[in-house]
Amino acid sequence: MAFQVSPGVNVTEKDLTNIVPAVSTSSGGIVITAEKGPIDEITTVTSEQELAEIFGKPTADNFEEWFSAANFLGYGNNLKVVRPITGCVNAVSTGTAVLIKNTADYLDTYYSASGAGQVSNIGTWAAREAGTLGNNIKVSLCPNSTAFGPHSMSGNLVADASAAIGDTSITVDDGSLMQVGDILEFGDASNVPSTDGAPSGFFYKITAISTHVLTIARFNPQTGATETGGLRHAVVDNAKILRHWEFYFNFSNAPTTSDDVSAAGGSNDELHIAVIDEDGGISGTAGTILETFEGVSQAFDAKTSNGASNYYPEVIYKTSKFIYWIDHIATLSDGLTKVGTTFDNTVGDAHVVNNVSLVSGTDDFAATNAEIATAYEKFNDAENVDLSLLICGPSQTSADATGDTKATAVMDIATGRKDCVAFISPARADVVGVANAITQTQNVVGFADGLPSTSYAVIDSGYKYMYDRYNDVYRFVPLNGDTAGLCARTDSIADAWFSPGGFNRGQVRGAVKLAYNPNQAQRDELYKSNVNSIVSFPGQGTVLFGDKTAQRKPSAFDRINVRRLFIVLEKAVSTAAKFQLFEFNDEFTRAQFRNLVEPFLRDVQGRRGLTDFSVVCDDTNNTADVIDRNEFRADIFIKPARSINFIQLNFVATRSGVAFSEVAGS
């Protein structure tokens, strides 16, 4: 407070209501190769359905990592997923395919509102996501009302005097004025198609063109389906042809002039764009319309009625789920034209639409250890990436023979962050298809012994056999997604400092059987190597039957619940302690810190996380030397609660006349 020169009253406030904030303990993280989805960025998913929508369904190449992620989501609802950079590329409309990793990469490298600086040899469009799914996409652009239809082709008549009922081909004067996909109506002596757009007869889709000969099939405008069968009635020579765009019935009106361009004195700026699943690989049905963009503008400054951009590259970028705009069609706007312009919106012949099929997209599920490690490095930033449970998935990649390299990389990230736990399963070859349990035990022990010692990792015993409903097969999948999920579930029904193991909280879901179901003697061997057995007990389910960390040195931190207790305490208290920065290191600040931390620890004690604690923050540890170095010290002593791993039951038989007090304790 400033010094007062004359008498008066000053009012100040001091906030002593600060509390230790709650911290997240259930957020998971994993790297998966996938058939689609953003690459080289963290994407949060909350359910298995969302995982499938964003990253595609599991395949024969990625099911282990995919189901590791999905299994975690069976217990928790916060999973951060990274798709690694591999050899996959996006499908493009022409030329050489490229990798567009994500929207940030697209904006940095490929998008230019002015149309300048485009990457050459890609074409007009690219698939939104890298992979072969993009090869299913067709983009159809309608530039004007003539191309839209109905267009009366007065100079192009039927040139076939014998077009009888049932014919699937018909000859015209000029087949070059039409293209595959066009919808046609044919006139005859008694039924001449109207020119007002009203259905006047029967519709046919062109399925092939050979010079002047059109191969046709019946078309149902109500369903948008091409049907079997040829002409419904005979067509006479020189009959009239009425042509429509292939997707005429999916749009309300022909492209004309947008309101914004019209108000500025321009015209003919509108485009209609349809995105189609040409081969059915995306939707399951060939020819399915995936999305449409009606009345988008060629003027780069065009706006909709609500003030949003109506410029077609911008609309595509912001709303499309399937394509990116890459470059302008040469005969359309170059991206420099403003709303007050009359556009020459033709693409070649006035009635011809622009159809392109995307090609050259490739998948690459064989990620190397280096590619996987680079992707996991996205989780290194503890300050900006909130993460509690780091899932390894399969411990080896499809491109590498050794399993410990990937597992070690994941463990190193958790150990380096010091605020999360890595979950590891042995290599597939250690337990799946192995002849006997003795060899499986030796394999798993050898795998675990080859990993570093750390309290920031948890190792389970293997793989479960589960149903893949997406492909109608059963598959062996690593259990570390489940083990991490059990920790997330424990957080929701108890607290992070409770053990996730046992019959109360350790029930594993979806296990038809285990690849390796260790007996008591084998579990003893595994436990000595800090491996937590997952066991199927007849009539009691499949259970996580251990709660050890990968720390080999005996201490309180060789237990999952203790490690996670300290993660919670350290994360919460350190967050609260940030508010002491740049304050004075005096008794007031120290008392304020103690009053902040002690109620938090009492609450954790009341919730059974610890049995006792002490907070020392006074002049005994904040000496003059400490103060002079601009430091602040607090020593927080914790007695953690311990989980029960061994139960001793003593049954004592006594003679009838003996009082229990006489033999108690014997």
XYZ file of N, CA and C in Angstrom, residues 35-36 55-57 91 127 129-137 277 281-283 361-363:
69
model
N -5.927 -46.660 -40.121
C -6.259 -46.502 -41.533
C -6.669 -45.078 -41.871
N -6.894 -44.250 -40.858
C -7.171 -42.838 -41.084
C -6.922 -42.093 -39.796
N -10.215 -42.785 -36.178
C -9.040 -43.514 -36.638
C -9.363 -44.762 -37.449
N -10.623 -44.991 -37.712
C -10.991 -46.150 -38.504
C -11.121 -47.402 -37.659
N -11.597 -48.448 -38.285
C -11.805 -49.713 -37.598
C -10.499 -50.513 -37.536
N -4.518 -39.755 -50.661
C -4.948 -39.835 -52.047
C -5.148 -38.423 -52.604
N -7.473 -36.302 -50.326
C -8.223 -36.911 -49.237
C -7.852 -36.252 -47.911
N -7.544 -37.509 -45.053
C -6.682 -38.318 -44.211
C -5.856 -39.278 -45.053
N -4.657 -39.517 -44.609
C -3.754 -40.402 -45.322
C -4.239 -41.846 -45.255
N -4.007 -42.588 -46.341
C -4.348 -43.996 -46.368
C -5.138 -44.378 -47.604
N -5.353 -45.674 -47.776
C -6.040 -46.179 -48.961
C -7.531 -45.875 -48.971
N -8.119 -45.549 -47.818
C -9.541 -45.211 -47.807
C -9.827 -44.029 -48.735
N -8.874 -43.113 -48.846
C -9.060 -41.959 -49.717
C -9.205 -42.309 -51.178
N -8.727 -43.499 -51.562
C -8.841 -43.921 -52.956
C -10.284 -44.232 -53.354
N -11.176 -44.282 -52.392
C -12.598 -44.506 -52.664
C -13.336 -43.218 -53.031
N -12.711 -42.080 -52.844
C -13.420 -40.809 -52.925
C -13.456 -40.283 -54.354
N -18.531 -41.690 -52.083
C -17.810 -42.938 -51.820
C -17.960 -43.808 -53.068
N -15.750 -48.272 -50.080
C -14.820 -48.644 -49.022
C -14.998 -47.867 -47.732
N -15.646 -46.712 -47.799
C -15.841 -45.875 -46.611
C -17.175 -46.167 -45.952
N -18.233 -46.164 -46.745
C -19.586 -46.343 -46.207
C -20.079 -47.769 -46.258
N -3.450 -43.025 -52.698
C -3.328 -43.094 -51.247
C -2.809 -44.460 -50.820
N -1.914 -44.488 -49.847
C -1.352 -45.758 -49.384
C -1.368 -45.822 -47.861
N -1.435 -47.048 -47.357
C -1.334 -47.321 -45.929
C 0.077 -47.775 -45.595
